[in-house]
CSV table of C-alpha atoms (C1' of nucleotides) and ligand atoms in Angstrom, one decimal:
chain,number,residue,atom,x,y,z
A,1,UNK,CA,-66.6,-266.7,30.8
A,2,UNK,CA,-70.0,-266.5,32.3
A,3,UNK,CA,-73.1,-266.6,30.1
A,4,UNK,CA,-74.6,-263.5,31.7
A,5,UNK,CA,-73.0,-260.4,33.3
A,6,UNK,CA,-71.1,-261.7,36.1
A,7,UNK,CA,-71.6,-260.5,39.7
A,8,UNK,CA,-68.7,-258.1,39.8
A,9,UNK,CA,-65.8,-258.5,42.0
A,10,UNK,CA,-66.4,-256.1,44.8
A,11,UNK,CA,-66.9,-258.8,47.5
A,12,UNK,CA,-64.5,-261.3,46.1
A,13,UNK,CA,-60.8,-261.3,46.4
A,14,UNK,CA,-59.3,-260.1,43.1
A,15,UNK,CA,-56.4,-258.4,41.5
A,16,UNK,CA,-57.7,-254.9,42.0
A,17,UNK,CA,-55.0,-253.1,40.1
A,18,UNK,CA,-55.9,-255.2,37.2
A,19,UNK,CA,-59.6,-254.6,37.8
A,20,UNK,CA,-59.2,-250.8,37.9
A,21,UNK,CA,-56.9,-250.7,34.9
A,22,UNK,CA,-59.3,-252.7,32.9
A,23,UNK,CA,-62.1,-250.4,33.8
A,24,UNK,CA,-60.1,-247.4,32.6
A,25,UNK,CA,-59.3,-249.1,29.4
A,26,UNK,CA,-62.9,-249.8,28.8
A,27,UNK,CA,-63.8,-246.3,29.7
A,28,UNK,CA,-61.4,-245.0,27.1
A,29,UNK,CA,-63.1,-247.2,24.5
A,30,UNK,CA,-66.6,-246.3,25.5
A,31,UNK,CA,-66.0,-242.6,25.4
A,32,UNK,CA,-64.2,-242.7,22.1
A,33,UNK,CA,-67.0,-244.8,20.6
A,34,UNK,CA,-69.5,-242.2,21.9
A,35,UNK,CA,-67.5,-239.3,20.5
A,36,UNK,CA,-67.1,-237.7,23.9
A,37,UNK,CA,-63.9,-236.7,25.7
A,38,UNK,CA,-62.5,-238.4,28.7
A,39,UNK,CA,-60.6,-235.3,29.8
A,40,UNK,CA,-58.0,-235.2,32.5
A,41,UNK,CA,-60.4,-234.2,35.3
A,42,UNK,CA,-63.0,-236.8,34.2
A,43,UNK,CA,-60.4,-239.5,33.9
A,44,UNK,CA,-58.9,-238.6,37.3
A,45,UNK,CA,-62.3,-238.7,39.0
A,46,UNK,CA,-62.9,-242.1,37.5
A,47,UNK,CA,-59.5,-243.2,38.7
A,48,UNK,CA,-60.2,-241.9,42.2
A,49,UNK,CA,-63.6,-243.8,42.3
A,50,UNK,CA,-61.8,-246.9,41.1
A,51,UNK,CA,-59.3,-246.9,43.9
A,52,UNK,CA,-61.8,-248.8,46.1
A,53,UNK,CA,-65.2,-250.5,45.7
A,54,UNK,CA,-66.8,-247.8,47.9
A,55,UNK,CA,-68.9,-244.8,47.3
A,56,UNK,CA,-67.3,-241.3,47.6
A,57,UNK,CA,-69.2,-238.1,48.1
A,58,UNK,CA,-68.7,-235.3,45.6
A,59,UNK,CA,-66.8,-233.2,48.2
A,60,UNK,CA,-64.5,-236.1,48.9
A,61,UNK,CA,-63.7,-236.3,45.3
A,62,UNK,CA,-63.4,-232.5,45.1
A,63,UNK,CA,-60.9,-232.5,47.9
A,64,UNK,CA,-58.7,-234.9,46.0
A,65,UNK,CA,-58.9,-232.9,42.9
A,66,UNK,CA,-58.1,-229.7,44.6
A,67,UNK,CA,-55.1,-231.2,46.2
A,68,UNK,CA,-53.9,-232.2,42.7
A,69,UNK,CA,-54.2,-228.8,41.2
A,70,UNK,CA,-57.6,-229.0,39.6
A,71,UNK,CA,-60.4,-226.6,40.5
A,72,UNK,CA,-61.6,-226.5,44.0
A,73,UNK,CA,-65.2,-225.5,43.6
A,74,UNK,CA,-68.1,-228.0,43.8
A,75,UNK,CA,-69.1,-227.8,40.1
A,76,UNK,CA,-65.7,-229.2,39.1
A,77,UNK,CA,-66.5,-232.5,40.9
A,78,UNK,CA,-70.2,-232.5,40.2
A,79,UNK,CA,-69.7,-232.0,36.5
A,80,UNK,CA,-67.2,-234.7,36.2
A,81,UNK,CA,-69.3,-237.1,38.2
A,82,UNK,CA,-72.4,-236.3,36.2
A,83,UNK,CA,-70.4,-237.0,33.0
A,84,UNK,CA,-69.3,-240.4,34.3
A,85,UNK,CA,-72.8,-241.3,35.4
A,86,UNK,CA,-74.3,-240.2,32.1
A,87,UNK,CA,-71.9,-242.4,30.2
A,88,UNK,CA,-72.3,-245.4,32.4
A,89,UNK,CA,-68.8,-245.2,33.9
A,90,UNK,CA,-70.1,-244.6,37.4
A,91,UNK,CA,-73.3,-244.8,39.4
A,92,UNK,CA,-75.0,-242.6,42.0
A,93,UNK,CA,-75.9,-244.2,45.2
A,94,UNK,CA,-79.0,-242.4,46.5
A,95,UNK,CA,-78.9,-243.7,50.0
A,96,UNK,CA,-75.4,-242.3,50.5
A,97,UNK,CA,-75.5,-239.2,48.3
A,98,UNK,CA,-72.4,-240.6,46.8
A,99,UNK,CA,-70.8,-242.1,43.7
A,100,UNK,CA,-69.1,-245.3,42.9
A,101,UNK,CA,-67.3,-246.5,39.8
A,102,UNK,CA,-69.3,-249.0,37.6
A,103,UNK,CA,-67.9,-252.5,37.9
A,104,UNK,CA,-69.5,-253.5,34.6
A,105,UNK,CA,-68.3,-250.7,32.3
A,106,UNK,CA,-69.3,-251.5,28.7
A,107,UNK,CA,-71.7,-254.2,29.6
A,108,UNK,CA,-75.5,-253.6,29.4
A,109,UNK,CA,-76.7,-254.1,33.0
A,110,UNK,CA,-79.5,-253.1,35.3
A,111,UNK,CA,-77.7,-252.6,38.6
A,112,UNK,CA,-79.0,-253.0,42.1
A,113,UNK,CA,-76.6,-251.9,44.7
A,114,UNK,CA,-75.5,-253.8,47.8
A,115,UNK,CA,-74.1,-251.5,50.4
A,116,UNK,CA,-72.3,-253.0,53.4
A,117,UNK,CA,-73.2,-251.0,56.5
A,118,UNK,CA,-70.0,-252.1,58.2
A,119,UNK,CA,-67.2,-251.6,55.7
A,120,UNK,CA,-69.1,-249.4,53.2
A,121,UNK,CA,-68.2,-251.6,50.2
A,122,UNK,CA,-70.6,-251.3,47.4
A,123,UNK,CA,-71.3,-254.1,44.9
A,124,UNK,CA,-73.5,-254.3,41.9
A,125,UNK,CA,-76.0,-257.1,41.7
A,126,UNK,CA,-78.2,-258.0,38.8
A,127,UNK,CA,-81.5,-256.1,39.2
A,128,UNK,CA,-83.3,-257.4,36.2
A,129,UNK,CA,-85.4,-260.0,38.1
A,130,UNK,CA,-86.3,-257.5,40.8
A,131,UNK,CA,-87.1,-255.0,38.2
A,132,UNK,CA,-89.3,-257.3,36.3
A,133,UNK,CA,-91.2,-258.0,39.5
A,134,UNK,CA,-91.6,-254.3,40.1
A,135,UNK,CA,-92.9,-253.7,36.6
A,136,UNK,CA,-95.6,-256.2,37.4
A,137,UNK,CA,-96.7,-254.4,40.5
A,138,UNK,CA,-96.5,-251.1,38.7
A,139,UNK,CA,-98.4,-252.2,35.6
A,140,UNK,CA,-101.2,-253.3,37.9
A,141,UNK,CA,-101.6,-249.7,38.9
A,142,UNK,CA,-101.2,-248.3,35.4
A,143,UNK,CA,-97.8,-246.8,36.2
A,144,UNK,CA,-95.2,-246.8,33.5
A,145,UNK,CA,-91.7,-247.1,35.0
A,146,UNK,CA,-88.9,-245.3,33.3
A,147,UNK,CA,-86.1,-245.5,35.8
A,148,UNK,CA,-85.7,-247.6,39.0
A,149,UNK,CA,-83.5,-247.2,42.0
A,150,UNK,CA,-82.8,-250.5,43.9
A,151,UNK,CA,-80.5,-250.4,46.8
A,152,UNK,CA,-80.0,-252.7,49.7
A,153,UNK,CA,-78.2,-252.1,53.0
A,154,UNK,CA,-76.8,-255.0,54.8
A,155,UNK,CA,-73.6,-257.0,55.5
A,156,UNK,CA,-71.1,-258.2,53.0
A,157,UNK,CA,-69.7,-261.7,53.2
A,158,UNK,CA,-66.5,-260.5,54.9
A,159,UNK,CA,-68.3,-258.5,57.5
A,160,UNK,CA,-70.8,-261.3,58.2
A,161,UNK,CA,-67.9,-263.6,59.0
A,162,UNK,CA,-66.1,-261.1,61.2
A,163,UNK,CA,-67.0,-261.1,64.9
B,1,UNK,CA,-111.5,-257.7,51.6
B,2,UNK,CA,-108.5,-258.2,49.3
B,3,UNK,CA,-106.3,-261.2,49.9
B,4,UNK,CA,-103.2,-259.1,50.1
B,5,UNK,CA,-102.5,-255.4,50.9
B,6,UNK,CA,-104.3,-253.4,48.3
B,7,UNK,CA,-102.5,-251.1,46.0
B,8,UNK,CA,-103.4,-247.9,47.8
B,9,UNK,CA,-105.4,-245.1,46.3
B,10,UNK,CA,-102.9,-242.6,45.2
B,11,UNK,CA,-103.5,-243.1,41.5
B,12,UNK,CA,-107.2,-243.9,41.7
B,13,UNK,CA,-110.0,-241.5,42.2
B,14,UNK,CA,-111.1,-241.7,45.7
B,15,UNK,CA,-112.7,-239.7,48.5
B,16,UNK,CA,-109.5,-238.2,49.8
B,17,UNK,CA,-111.0,-236.5,52.8
B,18,UNK,CA,-112.1,-239.9,53.9
B,19,UNK,CA,-108.7,-241.4,53.0
B,20,UNK,CA,-106.9,-238.8,55.1
B,21,UNK,CA,-109.3,-239.0,58.0
B,22,UNK,CA,-108.9,-242.8,58.1
B,23,UNK,CA,-105.2,-242.6,58.1
B,24,UNK,CA,-105.3,-240.2,61.1
B,25,UNK,CA,-107.6,-242.5,63.0
B,26,UNK,CA,-105.3,-245.4,62.4
B,27,UNK,CA,-102.3,-243.3,63.4
B,28,UNK,CA,-104.0,-242.5,66.7
B,29,UNK,CA,-104.6,-246.2,67.3
B,30,UNK,CA,-101.1,-247.3,66.3
B,31,UNK,CA,-99.4,-244.8,68.5
B,32,UNK,CA,-101.6,-245.5,71.5
B,33,UNK,CA,-100.9,-249.2,71.0
B,34,UNK,CA,-97.2,-248.5,70.9
B,35,UNK,CA,-97.4,-246.2,74.0
B,36,UNK,CA,-96.0,-243.2,72.2
B,37,UNK,CA,-97.5,-239.8,71.8
B,38,UNK,CA,-99.0,-238.3,68.7
B,39,UNK,CA,-98.4,-234.8,69.9
B,40,UNK,CA,-99.8,-231.7,68.2
B,41,UNK,CA,-96.7,-231.1,66.0
B,42,UNK,CA,-96.5,-234.7,65.0
B,43,UNK,CA,-100.1,-234.9,64.3
B,44,UNK,CA,-100.1,-231.7,62.3
B,45,UNK,CA,-97.1,-232.9,60.3
B,46,UNK,CA,-99.0,-236.1,59.4
B,47,UNK,CA,-102.0,-234.0,58.5
B,48,UNK,CA,-99.9,-231.9,56.2
B,49,UNK,CA,-98.4,-234.9,54.5
B,50,UNK,CA,-101.9,-236.4,54.2
B,51,UNK,CA,-103.2,-233.4,52.2
B,52,UNK,CA,-101.9,-234.8,49.0
B,53,UNK,CA,-100.4,-238.0,47.7
B,54,UNK,CA,-97.1,-236.3,47.1
B,55,UNK,CA,-93.8,-236.0,48.9
B,56,UNK,CA,-92.9,-232.9,50.8
B,57,UNK,CA,-89.4,-231.7,51.8
B,58,UNK,CA,-88.7,-231.1,55.4
B,59,UNK,CA,-88.4,-227.4,54.8
B,60,UNK,CA,-91.8,-227.3,53.1
B,61,UNK,CA,-93.3,-228.9,56.2
B,62,UNK,CA,-91.4,-226.6,58.4
B,63,UNK,CA,-92.7,-223.5,56.6
B,64,UNK,CA,-96.3,-224.7,57.2
B,65,UNK,CA,-95.6,-225.4,60.8
B,66,UNK,CA,-94.0,-222.0,61.3
B,67,UNK,CA,-96.9,-220.3,59.7
B,68,UNK,CA,-99.1,-222.0,62.2
B,69,UNK,CA,-97.2,-220.9,65.3
B,70,UNK,CA,-95.0,-224.0,65.8
B,71,UNK,CA,-91.3,-223.7,65.9
B,72,UNK,CA,-89.5,-222.5,62.8
B,73,UNK,CA,-86.2,-224.2,63.0
B,74,UNK,CA,-85.3,-227.4,61.0
B,75,UNK,CA,-85.2,-229.8,63.9
B,76,UNK,CA,-88.8,-229.2,64.6
B,77,UNK,CA,-89.7,-230.6,61.2
B,78,UNK,CA,-87.0,-233.3,61.1
B,79,UNK,CA,-87.9,-234.6,64.5
B,80,UNK,CA,-91.6,-235.0,63.8
B,81,UNK,CA,-90.9,-236.6,60.4
B,82,UNK,CA,-88.4,-239.0,62.0
B,83,UNK,CA,-91.0,-240.0,64.5
B,84,UNK,CA,-93.6,-240.6,61.8
B,85,UNK,CA,-91.2,-242.7,59.7
B,86,UNK,CA,-90.1,-244.6,62.8
B,87,UNK,CA,-93.6,-245.6,63.6
B,88,UNK,CA,-94.6,-246.4,60.0
B,89,UNK,CA,-96.9,-243.4,59.6
B,90,UNK,CA,-94.8,-241.9,56.8
B,91,UNK,CA,-92.0,-242.9,54.5
B,92,UNK,CA,-88.9,-241.2,53.3
B,93,UNK,CA,-88.4,-241.0,49.5
B,94,UNK,CA,-84.7,-241.1,48.9
B,95,UNK,CA,-84.7,-239.8,45.4
B,96,UNK,CA,-86.6,-236.7,46.4
B,97,UNK,CA,-85.1,-236.1,49.8
B,98,UNK,CA,-88.7,-235.8,50.9
B,99,UNK,CA,-91.4,-237.5,52.9
B,100,UNK,CA,-94.8,-238.9,52.2
B,101,UNK,CA,-97.6,-240.1,54.4
B,102,UNK,CA,-98.0,-243.9,54.4
B,103,UNK,CA,-101.1,-245.1,52.5
B,104,UNK,CA,-101.1,-248.4,54.4
B,105,UNK,CA,-100.9,-247.3,58.0
B,106,UNK,CA,-101.3,-250.2,60.3
B,107,UNK,CA,-100.8,-252.8,57.6
B,108,UNK,CA,-97.6,-254.8,57.4
B,109,UNK,CA,-96.1,-253.9,54.0
B,110,UNK,CA,-92.9,-253.7,52.1
B,111,UNK,CA,-93.4,-250.6,50.0
B,112,UNK,CA,-91.9,-249.7,46.6
B,113,UNK,CA,-92.5,-246.2,45.6
B,114,UNK,CA,-93.8,-245.1,42.2
B,115,UNK,CA,-93.1,-241.5,41.6
B,116,UNK,CA,-94.7,-239.6,38.7
B,117,UNK,CA,-92.2,-237.3,37.1
B,118,UNK,CA,-95.0,-235.2,35.7
B,119,UNK,CA,-97.4,-234.6,38.6
B,120,UNK,CA,-95.1,-235.7,41.5
B,121,UNK,CA,-97.7,-238.0,42.9
B,122,UNK,CA,-96.2,-240.9,44.9
B,123,UNK,CA,-97.9,-244.2,45.3
B,124,UNK,CA,-96.9,-247.3,47.2
B,125,UNK,CA,-96.7,-250.6,45.3
B,126,UNK,CA,-96.0,-254.0,46.8
B,127,UNK,CA,-92.3,-254.6,46.9
B,128,UNK,CA,-92.3,-258.1,48.3
B,129,UNK,CA,-91.8,-259.9,44.9
B,130,UNK,CA,-89.0,-257.5,43.8
B,131,UNK,CA,-87.5,-257.8,47.2
B,132,UNK,CA,-87.5,-261.6,47.0
B,133,UNK,CA,-85.8,-261.5,43.6
B,134,UNK,CA,-83.2,-259.1,45.0
B,135,UNK,CA,-82.6,-261.5,48.0
B,136,UNK,CA,-81.7,-264.1,45.4
B,137,UNK,CA,-79.2,-262.0,43.6
B,138,UNK,CA,-77.7,-260.9,46.9
B,139,UNK,CA,-77.5,-264.3,48.4
B,140,UNK,CA,-75.5,-265.5,45.4
B,141,UNK,CA,-72.9,-262.9,46.4
B,142,UNK,CA,-73.1,-263.8,50.1
B,143,UNK,CA,-74.6,-260.5,51.0
B,144,UNK,CA,-77.2,-260.4,53.8
B,145,UNK,CA,-79.8,-257.7,53.1
B,146,UNK,CA,-81.3,-255.8,56.0
B,147,UNK,CA,-83.1,-252.9,54.4
B,148,UNK,CA,-84.0,-252.2,50.8
B,149,UNK,CA,-84.9,-249.1,49.0
B,150,UNK,CA,-87.0,-249.6,45.9
B,151,UNK,CA,-88.2,-246.5,44.0
B,152,UNK,CA,-89.3,-246.0,40.4
B,153,UNK,CA,-89.7,-242.9,38.4
B,154,UNK,CA,-92.1,-242.8,35.6
B,155,UNK,CA,-95.6,-241.7,34.6
B,156,UNK,CA,-98.8,-242.3,36.5
B,157,UNK,CA,-101.9,-243.4,34.7
B,158,UNK,CA,-103.4,-239.9,34.6
B,159,UNK,CA,-100.2,-238.3,33.2
B,160,UNK,CA,-99.8,-241.1,30.6
B,161,UNK,CA,-103.2,-240.3,29.3
B,162,UNK,CA,-102.7,-236.6,29.1
B,163,UNK,CA,-101.2,-235.2,25.9
C,1,DC,C1',-94.3,-231.4,95.6
C,2,DT,C1',-90.2,-233.4,93.3
C,3,DT,C1',-88.2,-236.2,90.0
C,4,DG,C1',-87.2,-238.0,85.7
C,5,DA,C1',-88.5,-238.9,81.0
C,6,DC,C1',-89.7,-236.9,77.0
C,7,DC,C1',-90.9,-233.2,74.0
C,8,DT,C1',-90.3,-228.6,71.9
C,9,DG,C1',-87.7,-224.6,70.7
C,10,DT,C1',-83.5,-222.1,69.4
C,11,DT,C1',-78.7,-221.3,67.9
C,12,DA,C1',-75.2,-222.6,65.3
C,13,DT,C1',-73.0,-225.3,61.9
C,14,DG,C1',-72.2,-228.9,58.6
C,15,DA,C1',-73.1,-231.4,54.3
C,16,DT,C1',-74.9,-231.6,49.7
C,17,DA,C1',-76.0,-229.3,45.3
C,18,DT,C1',-77.0,-225.7,41.7
C,19,DT,C1',-76.9,-221.1,39.2
C,20,DA,C1',-74.5,-217.8,36.7
C,21,DC,C1',-70.9,-216.1,34.6
C,22,DA,C1',-66.0,-215.8,33.0
C,23,DT,C1',-62.0,-218.0,30.9
C,24,DA,C1',-59.6,-221.5,28.3
C,25,DC,C1',-59.2,-225.0,25.0
C,26,DA,C1',-60.1,-228.0,20.9
C,27,DT,C1',-61.2,-228.3,16.3
C,28,DA,C1',-63.3,-227.5,11.9
C,29,DG,C1',-64.1,-224.3,8.2
C,30,DA,C1',-62.5,-220.0,5.7
D,1,DT,C1',-53.0,-220.0,9.5
D,2,DC,C1',-56.7,-217.7,11.4
D,3,DT,C1',-60.8,-217.3,13.4
D,4,DA,C1',-65.4,-218.9,14.6
D,5,DT,C1',-67.8,-222.4,17.3
D,6,DG,C1',-68.9,-225.6,20.6
D,7,DT,C1',-67.3,-227.6,24.7
D,8,DA,C1',-64.8,-227.8,29.0
D,9,DT,C1',-63.1,-225.7,33.1
D,10,DG,C1',-62.7,-222.4,36.9
D,11,DT,C1',-64.8,-219.5,40.3
D,12,DA,C1',-68.1,-216.8,43.2
D,13,DA,C1',-72.3,-216.9,45.1
D,14,DT,C1',-76.2,-219.1,46.8
D,15,DA,C1',-79.7,-222.6,47.5
D,16,DT,C1',-81.0,-226.8,49.7
D,17,DC,C1',-80.9,-230.5,53.0
D,18,DA,C1',-79.6,-232.1,57.7
D,19,DT,C1',-77.6,-232.5,62.5
D,20,DA,C1',-75.3,-231.3,67.0
D,21,DA,C1',-75.8,-229.1,71.2
D,22,DC,C1',-78.2,-227.0,74.7
D,23,DA,C1',-82.1,-224.6,77.2
D,24,DG,C1',-86.6,-224.7,78.8
D,25,DG,C1',-91.4,-226.7,79.2
D,26,DT,C1',-94.8,-230.5,80.1
D,27,DC,C1',-96.5,-234.3,82.4
D,28,DA,C1',-97.1,-238.3,85.0
D,29,DA,C1',-95.1,-241.5,88.6
D,30,DG,C1',-93.6,-241.7,93.0
E,1,LIG,ZN1,-61.7,-254.4,42.1
E,2,LIG,ZN1,-68.4,-255.3,54.4
E,3,LIG,ZN1,-96.6,-247.4,53.6
E,4,LIG,ZN1,-98.7,-238.0,37.2
DNA sequence: CTTGACCTGTTATGATATTACATACATAGA
DNA sequence: TCTATGTATGTAATATCATAACAGGTCAAG
C-alpha cells in the first residue's frame, strides 16, 4: 500500500477487468454515501468510460447508449456525464472535449491529466505540487485560484518505446 | 528591468493604450523577423484582441471583422487566430474556447492563464515552476510531456475586493 | 509577363453543447 | 393505499464552436 494516492494504472499493465469492477464498486459506495442515485443510465455511462483508459466524447457515449435502448438525444449523455463529473466518478478533459473515468474514485486527489498523443490513453498524475507552484505565481498577482485545469500532451511509456 | 518575465499588466492599472500599441509594435517586429506577413485581417484581429485583457470567441472576432468589411465566414477568423497563436501573438484558452492577445509578445514564456470568473479578465502567470513540478510527476510514470495546458479559474484582485 | 506561393473569401458541413418542455418514476406523508 | 413532491429521463429544437474543400485575388521572383 503506498503512503499517498498511487499513480493510477493507466500506463501500467494491470488486470483491467478487476480495475473496472473495483471502480464500479466504489462508485456504488460513494453515491450511496452521498445520498444520490447511480441510476441505470449513469451506471452504464460509467461502465462505458471504464472500458478503456481513454477519453470519450459525449456523442460517442450517446451512440453507445442509444444502441442499447436508452435515449438518443444529447442531453441524455451530457446529463449522465455531468453527474459523474460532479460526484468525482469521471473527469472532463478540456483539450479533448471529452470525458474519462476517474482512476482514483473515492480518494481525495488533485488530478493532472497526461494524454498520449499517439494512443490516446489518459492517465491521472498527482497535480498537487504543480498546483502549489501555480498558487505561488497567482498569489503574487493577487489572484485567488478556485479551480485549476492541468493537462499535458505527450507520449506514454508504451508509445515512447515503439518505433 | 526585472530578472524574469514580469507578471503582465492584466490585473494592474496601466496605460492600456500604450500597452496595446507596444504589443502591436512588437508583433510587427516578430513577424518581420520570421518572414511572415501581418496582413490587414491578421493585424486587425490582433488589435481587436488587444482592446481588453479578456478572451474572445472566434465568432465574436468574426462579427467585428464582418462589420468592418472583411469576410464573414468562420474560416476568416479561425485562420487569423491560428496564425496569431502559431507565432506567439495570441493564446488559446481551452476552458473558454476563446482567444486572448499575448501580454508577453516577443518574450520567451511558459504561460499559465488566470481567468477571473467574475469579470472574465485573463492574465498570464509564469507556469515554469508548475510545469517543472508536473514534469516530475509525469516522469515517475514514464510519460514524456510535449505540451502543457495550465489554466486557473478564480477571482482577480479587483473582484476579490468588490462586495 | 508568367509562375508559384500564399492569402482571402465562400459554401457547405461537421462536432460539441444547451434550452425548454413533456413524461415517467421513486418515495415520503396523508 | 393514494397522492403529492422532487428527481430523472426522453425529445425537439437550437445554439455554439470548428473544419474541409474549393475558387479567386495578390504579390514578388524569375
Ligand atoms: Zn485499468
Ligand atoms: Zn500511448
Ligand atoms: Zn503570452
Ligand atoms: Zn475580475
